CSV table of C-alpha atoms and ligand atoms in Angstrom, one decimal:
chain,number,residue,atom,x,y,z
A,1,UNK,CA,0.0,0.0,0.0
A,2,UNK,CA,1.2,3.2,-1.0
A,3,UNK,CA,1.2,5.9,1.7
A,4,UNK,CA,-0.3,8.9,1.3
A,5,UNK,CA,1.2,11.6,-0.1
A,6,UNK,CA,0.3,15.9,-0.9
A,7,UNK,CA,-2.9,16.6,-2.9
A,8,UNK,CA,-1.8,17.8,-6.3
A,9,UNK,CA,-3.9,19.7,-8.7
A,10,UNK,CA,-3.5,18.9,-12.3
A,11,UNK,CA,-5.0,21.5,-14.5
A,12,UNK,CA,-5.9,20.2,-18.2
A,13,UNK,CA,-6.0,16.7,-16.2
A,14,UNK,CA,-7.9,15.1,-18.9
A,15,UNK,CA,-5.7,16.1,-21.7
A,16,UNK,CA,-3.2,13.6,-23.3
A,17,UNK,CA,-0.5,14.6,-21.3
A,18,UNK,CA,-2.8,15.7,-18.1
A,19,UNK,CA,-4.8,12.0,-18.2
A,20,UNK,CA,-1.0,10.6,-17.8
A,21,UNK,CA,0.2,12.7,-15.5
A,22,UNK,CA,-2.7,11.9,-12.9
A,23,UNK,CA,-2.3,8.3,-12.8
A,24,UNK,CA,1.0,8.6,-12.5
A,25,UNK,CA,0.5,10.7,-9.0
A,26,UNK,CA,-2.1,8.7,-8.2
A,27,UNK,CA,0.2,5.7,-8.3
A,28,UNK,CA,2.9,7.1,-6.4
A,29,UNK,CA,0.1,8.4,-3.9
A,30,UNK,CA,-0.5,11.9,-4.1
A,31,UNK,CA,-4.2,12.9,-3.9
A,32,UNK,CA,-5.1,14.2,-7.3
A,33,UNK,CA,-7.3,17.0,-8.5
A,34,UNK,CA,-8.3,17.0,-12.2
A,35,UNK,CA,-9.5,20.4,-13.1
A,36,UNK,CA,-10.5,20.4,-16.7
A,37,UNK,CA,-13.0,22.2,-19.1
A,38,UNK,CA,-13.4,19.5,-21.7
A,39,UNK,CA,-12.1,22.0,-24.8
A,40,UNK,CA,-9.7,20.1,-26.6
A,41,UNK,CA,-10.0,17.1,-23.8
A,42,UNK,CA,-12.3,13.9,-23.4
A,43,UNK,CA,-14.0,12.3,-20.1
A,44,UNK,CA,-12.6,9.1,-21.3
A,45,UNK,CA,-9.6,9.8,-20.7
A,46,UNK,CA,-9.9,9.9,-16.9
A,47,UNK,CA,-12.6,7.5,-17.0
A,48,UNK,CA,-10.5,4.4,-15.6
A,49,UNK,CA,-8.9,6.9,-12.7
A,50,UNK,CA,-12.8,7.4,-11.1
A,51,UNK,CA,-12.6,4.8,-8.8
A,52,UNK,CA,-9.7,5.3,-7.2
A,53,UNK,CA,-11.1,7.7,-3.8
A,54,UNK,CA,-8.1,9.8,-4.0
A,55,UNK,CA,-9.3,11.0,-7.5
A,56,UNK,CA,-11.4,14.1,-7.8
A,57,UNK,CA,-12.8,15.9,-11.1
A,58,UNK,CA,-14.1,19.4,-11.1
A,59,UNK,CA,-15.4,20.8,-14.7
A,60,UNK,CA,-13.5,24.2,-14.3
A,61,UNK,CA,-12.3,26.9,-17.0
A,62,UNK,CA,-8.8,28.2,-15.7
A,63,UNK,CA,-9.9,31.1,-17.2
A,64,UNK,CA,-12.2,31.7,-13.8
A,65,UNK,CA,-10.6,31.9,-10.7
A,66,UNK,CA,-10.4,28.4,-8.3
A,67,UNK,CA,-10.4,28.1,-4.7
A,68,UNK,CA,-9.1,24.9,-3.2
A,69,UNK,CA,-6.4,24.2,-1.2
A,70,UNK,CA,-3.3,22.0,-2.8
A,71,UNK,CA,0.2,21.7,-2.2
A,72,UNK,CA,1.2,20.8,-5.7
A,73,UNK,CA,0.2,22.7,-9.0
A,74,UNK,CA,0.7,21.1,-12.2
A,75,UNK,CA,-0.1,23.8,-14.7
A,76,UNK,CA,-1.0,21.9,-18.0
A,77,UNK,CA,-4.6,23.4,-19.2
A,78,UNK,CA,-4.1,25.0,-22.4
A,79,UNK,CA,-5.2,23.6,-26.3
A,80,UNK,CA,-2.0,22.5,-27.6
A,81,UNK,CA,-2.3,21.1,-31.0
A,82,UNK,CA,-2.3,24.2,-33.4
A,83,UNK,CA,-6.1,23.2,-35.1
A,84,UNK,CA,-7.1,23.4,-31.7
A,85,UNK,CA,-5.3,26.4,-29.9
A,86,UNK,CA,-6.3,27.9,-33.7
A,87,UNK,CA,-10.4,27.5,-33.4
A,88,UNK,CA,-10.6,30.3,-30.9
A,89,UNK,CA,-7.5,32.1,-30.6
A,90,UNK,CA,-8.7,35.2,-28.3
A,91,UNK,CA,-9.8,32.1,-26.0
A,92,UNK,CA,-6.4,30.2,-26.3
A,93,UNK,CA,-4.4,34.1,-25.2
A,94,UNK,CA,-7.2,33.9,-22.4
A,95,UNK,CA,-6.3,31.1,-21.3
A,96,UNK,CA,-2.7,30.9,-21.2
A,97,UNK,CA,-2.8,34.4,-19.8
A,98,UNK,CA,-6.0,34.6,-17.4
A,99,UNK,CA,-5.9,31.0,-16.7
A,100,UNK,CA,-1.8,31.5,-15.6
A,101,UNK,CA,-2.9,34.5,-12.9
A,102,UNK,CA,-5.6,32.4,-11.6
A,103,UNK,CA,-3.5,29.5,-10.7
A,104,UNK,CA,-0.5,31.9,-9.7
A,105,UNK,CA,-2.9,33.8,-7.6
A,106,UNK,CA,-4.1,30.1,-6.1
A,107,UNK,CA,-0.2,29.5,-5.5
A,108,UNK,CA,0.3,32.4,-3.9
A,109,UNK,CA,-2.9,32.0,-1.7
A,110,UNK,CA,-2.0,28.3,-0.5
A,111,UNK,CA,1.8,28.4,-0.8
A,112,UNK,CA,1.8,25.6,-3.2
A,113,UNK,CA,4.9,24.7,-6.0
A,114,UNK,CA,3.5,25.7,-9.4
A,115,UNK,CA,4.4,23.8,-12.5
A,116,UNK,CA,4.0,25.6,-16.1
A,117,UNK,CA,4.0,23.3,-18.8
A,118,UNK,CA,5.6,25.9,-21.2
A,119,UNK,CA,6.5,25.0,-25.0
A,120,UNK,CA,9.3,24.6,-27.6
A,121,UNK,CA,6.4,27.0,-29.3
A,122,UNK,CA,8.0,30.0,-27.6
A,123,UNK,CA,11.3,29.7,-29.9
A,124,UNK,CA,9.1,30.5,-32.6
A,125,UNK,CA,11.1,29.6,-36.3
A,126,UNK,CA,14.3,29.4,-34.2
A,127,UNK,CA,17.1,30.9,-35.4
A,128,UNK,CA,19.6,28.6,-33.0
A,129,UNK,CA,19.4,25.0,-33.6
A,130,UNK,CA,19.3,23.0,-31.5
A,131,UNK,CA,17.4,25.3,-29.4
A,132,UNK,CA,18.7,25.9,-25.4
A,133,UNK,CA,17.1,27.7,-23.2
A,134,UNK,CA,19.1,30.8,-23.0
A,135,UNK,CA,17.7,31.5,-27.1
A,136,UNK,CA,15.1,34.2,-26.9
A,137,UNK,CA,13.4,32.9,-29.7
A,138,UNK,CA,12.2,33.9,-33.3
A,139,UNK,CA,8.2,34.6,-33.1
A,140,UNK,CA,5.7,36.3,-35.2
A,141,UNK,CA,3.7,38.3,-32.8
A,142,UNK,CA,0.7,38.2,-35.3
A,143,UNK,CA,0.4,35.4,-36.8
A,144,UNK,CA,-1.7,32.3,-36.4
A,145,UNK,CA,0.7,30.6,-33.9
A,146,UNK,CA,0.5,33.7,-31.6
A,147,UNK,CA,-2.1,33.3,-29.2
A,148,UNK,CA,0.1,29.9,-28.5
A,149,UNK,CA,3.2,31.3,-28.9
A,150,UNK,CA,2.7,34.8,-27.0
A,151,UNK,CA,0.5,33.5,-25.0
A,152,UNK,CA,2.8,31.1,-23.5
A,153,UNK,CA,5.5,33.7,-23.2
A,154,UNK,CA,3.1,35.8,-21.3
A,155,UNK,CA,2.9,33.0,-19.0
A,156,UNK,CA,6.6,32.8,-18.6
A,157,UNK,CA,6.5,36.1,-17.9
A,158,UNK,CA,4.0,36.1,-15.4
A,159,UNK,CA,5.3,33.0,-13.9
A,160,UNK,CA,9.1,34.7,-13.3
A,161,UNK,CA,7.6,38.1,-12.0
A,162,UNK,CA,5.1,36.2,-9.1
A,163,UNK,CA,8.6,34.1,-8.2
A,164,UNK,CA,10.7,37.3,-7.8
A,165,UNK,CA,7.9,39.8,-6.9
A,166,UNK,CA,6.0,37.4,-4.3
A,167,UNK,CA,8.5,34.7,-3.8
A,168,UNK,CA,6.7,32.0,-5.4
A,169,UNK,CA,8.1,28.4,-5.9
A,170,UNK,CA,7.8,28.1,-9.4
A,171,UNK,CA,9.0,25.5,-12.2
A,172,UNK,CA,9.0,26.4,-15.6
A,173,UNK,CA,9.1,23.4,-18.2
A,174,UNK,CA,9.2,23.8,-22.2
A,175,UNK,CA,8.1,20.4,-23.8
A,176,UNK,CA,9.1,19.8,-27.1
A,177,UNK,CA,6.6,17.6,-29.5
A,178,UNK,CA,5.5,14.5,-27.3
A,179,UNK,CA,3.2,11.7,-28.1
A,180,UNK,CA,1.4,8.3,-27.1
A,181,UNK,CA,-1.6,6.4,-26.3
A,182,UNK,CA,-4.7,9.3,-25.8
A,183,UNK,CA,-3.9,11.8,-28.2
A,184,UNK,CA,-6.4,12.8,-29.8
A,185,UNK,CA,-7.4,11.2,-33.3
A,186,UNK,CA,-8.5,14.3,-34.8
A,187,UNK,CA,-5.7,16.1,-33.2
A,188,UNK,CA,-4.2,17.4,-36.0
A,189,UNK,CA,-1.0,16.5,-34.7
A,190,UNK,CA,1.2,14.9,-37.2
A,191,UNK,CA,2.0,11.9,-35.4
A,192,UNK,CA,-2.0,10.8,-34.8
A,193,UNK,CA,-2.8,11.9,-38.4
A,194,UNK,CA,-0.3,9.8,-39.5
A,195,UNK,CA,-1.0,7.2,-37.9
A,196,UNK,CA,-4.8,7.2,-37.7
A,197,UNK,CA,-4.6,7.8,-42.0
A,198,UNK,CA,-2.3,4.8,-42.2
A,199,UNK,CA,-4.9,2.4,-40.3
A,200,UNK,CA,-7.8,3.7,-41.9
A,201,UNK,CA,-6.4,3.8,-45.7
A,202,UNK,CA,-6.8,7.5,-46.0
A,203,UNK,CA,-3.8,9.5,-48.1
A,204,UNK,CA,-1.3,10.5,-45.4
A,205,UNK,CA,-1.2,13.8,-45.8
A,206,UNK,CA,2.4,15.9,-45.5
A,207,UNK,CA,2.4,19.3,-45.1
A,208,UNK,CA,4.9,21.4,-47.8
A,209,UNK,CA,7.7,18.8,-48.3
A,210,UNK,CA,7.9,17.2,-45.4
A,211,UNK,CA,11.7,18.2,-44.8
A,212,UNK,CA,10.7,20.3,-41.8
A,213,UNK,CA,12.2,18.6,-38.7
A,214,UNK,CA,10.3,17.7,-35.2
A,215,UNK,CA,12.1,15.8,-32.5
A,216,UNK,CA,9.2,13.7,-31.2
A,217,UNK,CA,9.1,12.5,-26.8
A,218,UNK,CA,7.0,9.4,-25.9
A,219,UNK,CA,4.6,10.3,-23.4
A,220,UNK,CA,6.1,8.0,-20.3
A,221,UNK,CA,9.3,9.7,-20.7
A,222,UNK,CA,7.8,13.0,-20.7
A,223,UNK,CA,6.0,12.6,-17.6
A,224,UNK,CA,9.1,11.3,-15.4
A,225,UNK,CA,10.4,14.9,-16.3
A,226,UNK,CA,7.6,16.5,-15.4
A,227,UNK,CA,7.6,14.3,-12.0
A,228,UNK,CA,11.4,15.6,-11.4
A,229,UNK,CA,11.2,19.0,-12.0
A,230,UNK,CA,8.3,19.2,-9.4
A,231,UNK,CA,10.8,17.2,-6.9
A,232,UNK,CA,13.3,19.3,-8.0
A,233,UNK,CA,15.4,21.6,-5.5
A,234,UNK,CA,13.5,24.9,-4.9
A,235,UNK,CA,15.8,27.1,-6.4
A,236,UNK,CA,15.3,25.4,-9.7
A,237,UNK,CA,12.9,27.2,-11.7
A,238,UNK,CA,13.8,26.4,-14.9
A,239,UNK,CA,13.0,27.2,-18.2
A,240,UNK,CA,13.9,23.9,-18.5
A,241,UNK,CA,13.2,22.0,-21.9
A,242,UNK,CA,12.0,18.7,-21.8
A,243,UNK,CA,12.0,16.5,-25.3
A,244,UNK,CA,13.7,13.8,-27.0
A,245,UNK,CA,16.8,15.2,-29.3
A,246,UNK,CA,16.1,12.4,-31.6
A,247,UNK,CA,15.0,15.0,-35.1
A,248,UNK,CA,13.2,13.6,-37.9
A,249,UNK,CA,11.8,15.1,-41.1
A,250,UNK,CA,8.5,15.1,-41.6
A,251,UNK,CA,9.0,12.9,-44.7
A,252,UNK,CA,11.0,10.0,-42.7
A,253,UNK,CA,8.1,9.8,-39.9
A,254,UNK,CA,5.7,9.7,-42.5
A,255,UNK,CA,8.1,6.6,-43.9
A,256,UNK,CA,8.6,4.9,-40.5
A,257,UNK,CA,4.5,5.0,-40.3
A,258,UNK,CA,4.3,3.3,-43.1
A,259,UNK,CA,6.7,0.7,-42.7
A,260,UNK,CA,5.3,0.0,-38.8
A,261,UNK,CA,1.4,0.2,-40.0
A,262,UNK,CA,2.4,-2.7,-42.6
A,263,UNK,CA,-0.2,-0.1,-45.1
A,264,UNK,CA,0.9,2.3,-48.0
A,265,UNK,CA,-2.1,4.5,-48.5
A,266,UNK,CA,0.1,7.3,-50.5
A,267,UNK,CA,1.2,10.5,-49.7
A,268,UNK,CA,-1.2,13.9,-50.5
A,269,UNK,CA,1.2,16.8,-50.4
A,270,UNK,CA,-0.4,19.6,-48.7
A,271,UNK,CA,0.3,23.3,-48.6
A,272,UNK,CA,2.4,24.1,-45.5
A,273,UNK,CA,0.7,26.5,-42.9
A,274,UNK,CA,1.9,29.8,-42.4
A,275,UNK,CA,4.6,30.5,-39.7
A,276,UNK,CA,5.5,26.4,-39.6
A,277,UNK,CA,8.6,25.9,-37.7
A,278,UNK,CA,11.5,24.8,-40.2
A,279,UNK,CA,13.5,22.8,-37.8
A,280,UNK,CA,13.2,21.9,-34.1
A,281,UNK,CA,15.1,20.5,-31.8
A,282,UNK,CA,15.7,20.0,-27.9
A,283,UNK,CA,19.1,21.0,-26.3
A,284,UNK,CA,18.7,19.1,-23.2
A,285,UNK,CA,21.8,19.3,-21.5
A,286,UNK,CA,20.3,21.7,-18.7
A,287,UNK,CA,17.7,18.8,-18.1
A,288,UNK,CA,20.3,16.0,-17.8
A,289,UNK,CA,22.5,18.0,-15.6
A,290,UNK,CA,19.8,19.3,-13.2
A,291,UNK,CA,17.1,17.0,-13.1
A,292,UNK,CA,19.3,13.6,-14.0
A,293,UNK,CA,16.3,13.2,-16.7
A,294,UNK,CA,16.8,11.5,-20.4
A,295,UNK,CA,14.3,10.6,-22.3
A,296,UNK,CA,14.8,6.5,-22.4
A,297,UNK,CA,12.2,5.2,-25.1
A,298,UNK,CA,12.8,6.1,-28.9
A,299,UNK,CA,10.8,6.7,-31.8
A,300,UNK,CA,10.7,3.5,-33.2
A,301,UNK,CA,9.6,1.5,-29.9
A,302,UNK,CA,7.1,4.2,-29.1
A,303,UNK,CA,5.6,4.7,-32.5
A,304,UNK,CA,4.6,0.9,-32.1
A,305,UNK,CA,2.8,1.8,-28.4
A,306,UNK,CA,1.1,4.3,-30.3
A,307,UNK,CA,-0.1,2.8,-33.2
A,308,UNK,CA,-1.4,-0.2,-31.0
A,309,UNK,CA,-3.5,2.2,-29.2
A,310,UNK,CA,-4.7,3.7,-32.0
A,311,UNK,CA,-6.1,0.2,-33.6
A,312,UNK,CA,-7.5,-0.5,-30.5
A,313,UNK,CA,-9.9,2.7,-30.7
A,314,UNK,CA,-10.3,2.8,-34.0
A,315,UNK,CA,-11.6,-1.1,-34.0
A,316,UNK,CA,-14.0,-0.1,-31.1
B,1,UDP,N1,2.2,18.1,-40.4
B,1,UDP,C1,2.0,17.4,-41.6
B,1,UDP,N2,0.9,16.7,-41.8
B,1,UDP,C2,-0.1,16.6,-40.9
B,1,UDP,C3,0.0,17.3,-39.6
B,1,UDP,C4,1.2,18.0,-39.4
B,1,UDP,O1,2.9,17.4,-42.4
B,1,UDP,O2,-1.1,15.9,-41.1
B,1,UDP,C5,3.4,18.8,-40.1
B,1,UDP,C6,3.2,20.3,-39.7
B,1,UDP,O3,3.2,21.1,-40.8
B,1,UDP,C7,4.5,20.5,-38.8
B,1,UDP,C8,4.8,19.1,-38.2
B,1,UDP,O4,4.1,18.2,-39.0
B,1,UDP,O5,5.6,20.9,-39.7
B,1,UDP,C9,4.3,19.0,-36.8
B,1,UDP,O6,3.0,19.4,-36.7
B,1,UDP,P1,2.1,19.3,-35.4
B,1,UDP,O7,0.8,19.9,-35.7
B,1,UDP,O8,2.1,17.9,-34.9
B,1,UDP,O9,2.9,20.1,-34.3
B,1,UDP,P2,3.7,21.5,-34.2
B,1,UDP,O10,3.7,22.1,-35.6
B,1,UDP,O11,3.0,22.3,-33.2
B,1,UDP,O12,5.1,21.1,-33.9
């Protein structure tokens, strides 16, 4: 039996990366509190956790303030996948900026560690390659990746200035591209279109040439960083960036699919969407030397976790 540990709150806790991140603390015994709004998120995802009485769901926009008491903020709500954090853009800036106050002014309130998931978004088209986290970053401040991109370096902002103006314990994480079992199929994200097009015989479809890069984490991986920077020593704040340095084109991922599927349904070459980051690519030496965190699990192994999950929902 595992004994008990803090409550955490995880907000965005039925998200991909949120839905992972709560049975993990469940399983190393925190209490866990899944705030969620259901935006770009599903109740399924949490649907196995319900059971378990040191689960608790409240259907809560971040945007709004919350008053519980925690000792543990994991700050995750936010659409991520640009179709989505694109459908309502003046809601995405709402809620990387309003919902970042809320939960800084909950922090603050309770005296709880507060965890920003932040993003390799914030480098824009970087100019530095691979990108550390000393780069400022190469961003269009008005284009269709800004409410992500400014948005999350608002939160940055706001997350440094409650640390040195009201002494906040805060950890600041940017993940690079990460994926696994419960993203969503209609995503948009290039690894479940992939993969979902592959199993279903639909044209995978490749965005300009496909020799735009991505370095891609599997999701267990991802969530041990996450797990050490909140155990991390107080006086790391970060930015710290969290990804696996293994880069691929868009072209070879799209080849890898094909060859792990065991189905060629061709290649539709789409027009690539403005502002599309050319290359990308973690430097994580400031994670290994910090937190003692690597990513362990590489494309090729998780790619096959992923595509299993996917023919099991798309068979049921
Ligand atoms: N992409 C693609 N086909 C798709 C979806 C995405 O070629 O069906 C490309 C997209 O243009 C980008 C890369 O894959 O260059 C990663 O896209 P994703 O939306 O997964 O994430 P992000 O652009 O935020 O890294």
């Amino acid at each position: 039996m595992t004994i008990a540990k803090g409550r955490a709150l995880v907000t965005g806790g039925a998200g991909f990366l949120g839905s992972h991140l709560c049975e993990r603390l469940l399983s190393d015994g925190y209490s866990v509190i899944c705030v969620d709004n259901y935006y770009s998120s599903t109740k399924e995802n949490i649907a196995h956790l319900l059971d378990n009485p040191r689960f608790e769901v409240i259907r809560h926009d971040v945007t709004f303030p919350l008053y519980i008491e925690v000792d543990e903020i994991y700050h995750l709500a936010c659409p991520a996948s640009p179709i989505h954090y694109q459908r309502d853009p003046v809601q995405t800036t709402k809620t990387a900026v309003h919902g970042s106050i809320n939960m800084l002014g909950l922090a603050k309130r309770t005296g709880a560690k507060i965890l920003l998931t932040s993003t390799s978004e914030i480098y824009g088209d970087p100019l530095v390659h691979p990108q550390t986290e000393d780069y400022w970053g190469n961003v269009n401040p008005i284009g269709p990746r800004a409410c992500y991109d400014e948005g999350k370096r608002a939160a940055e902002t706001l997350f440094f200035d409650y640390h040195r103006q009201h002494n906040l314990k805060i950890k600041v994480v940017r993940l690079f591209n990460t994926y696994g079992p419960r993203m969503h199929p209609n995503d948009g994200r290039v690894v479940s279109n992939f993969v979902v097009s592959a199993l279903t015989g639909k044209p995978i479809t490749i965005y300009g040439e496909g020799r735009q890069t991505r370095s891609f984490c599997y999701v267990d991986d991802l969530i041990n960083g996450l797990i050490a920077m909140m155990n991390s020593a107080d006086e790391v704040t970060g930015p710290i960036n969290l990804g696996n340095p293994g880069e691929f084109t868009i072209a070879e991922l799209a080849a890898e699919v094909i060859k792990q599927t065991g189905v060629n349904p061709g290649i539709e070459y789409l027009p690539l969407p403005p502002d599309d980051p050319t290359r990308r690519q973690p430097d994580i030496t400031r994670a290994k030397q910090t937190l003692g965190w690597e990513p362990t699990i590489e494309l090729e192994s998780g790619l096959a976790k992923t595509i299993e999950y996917f023919r099991g929902v798309l068979t049921n």
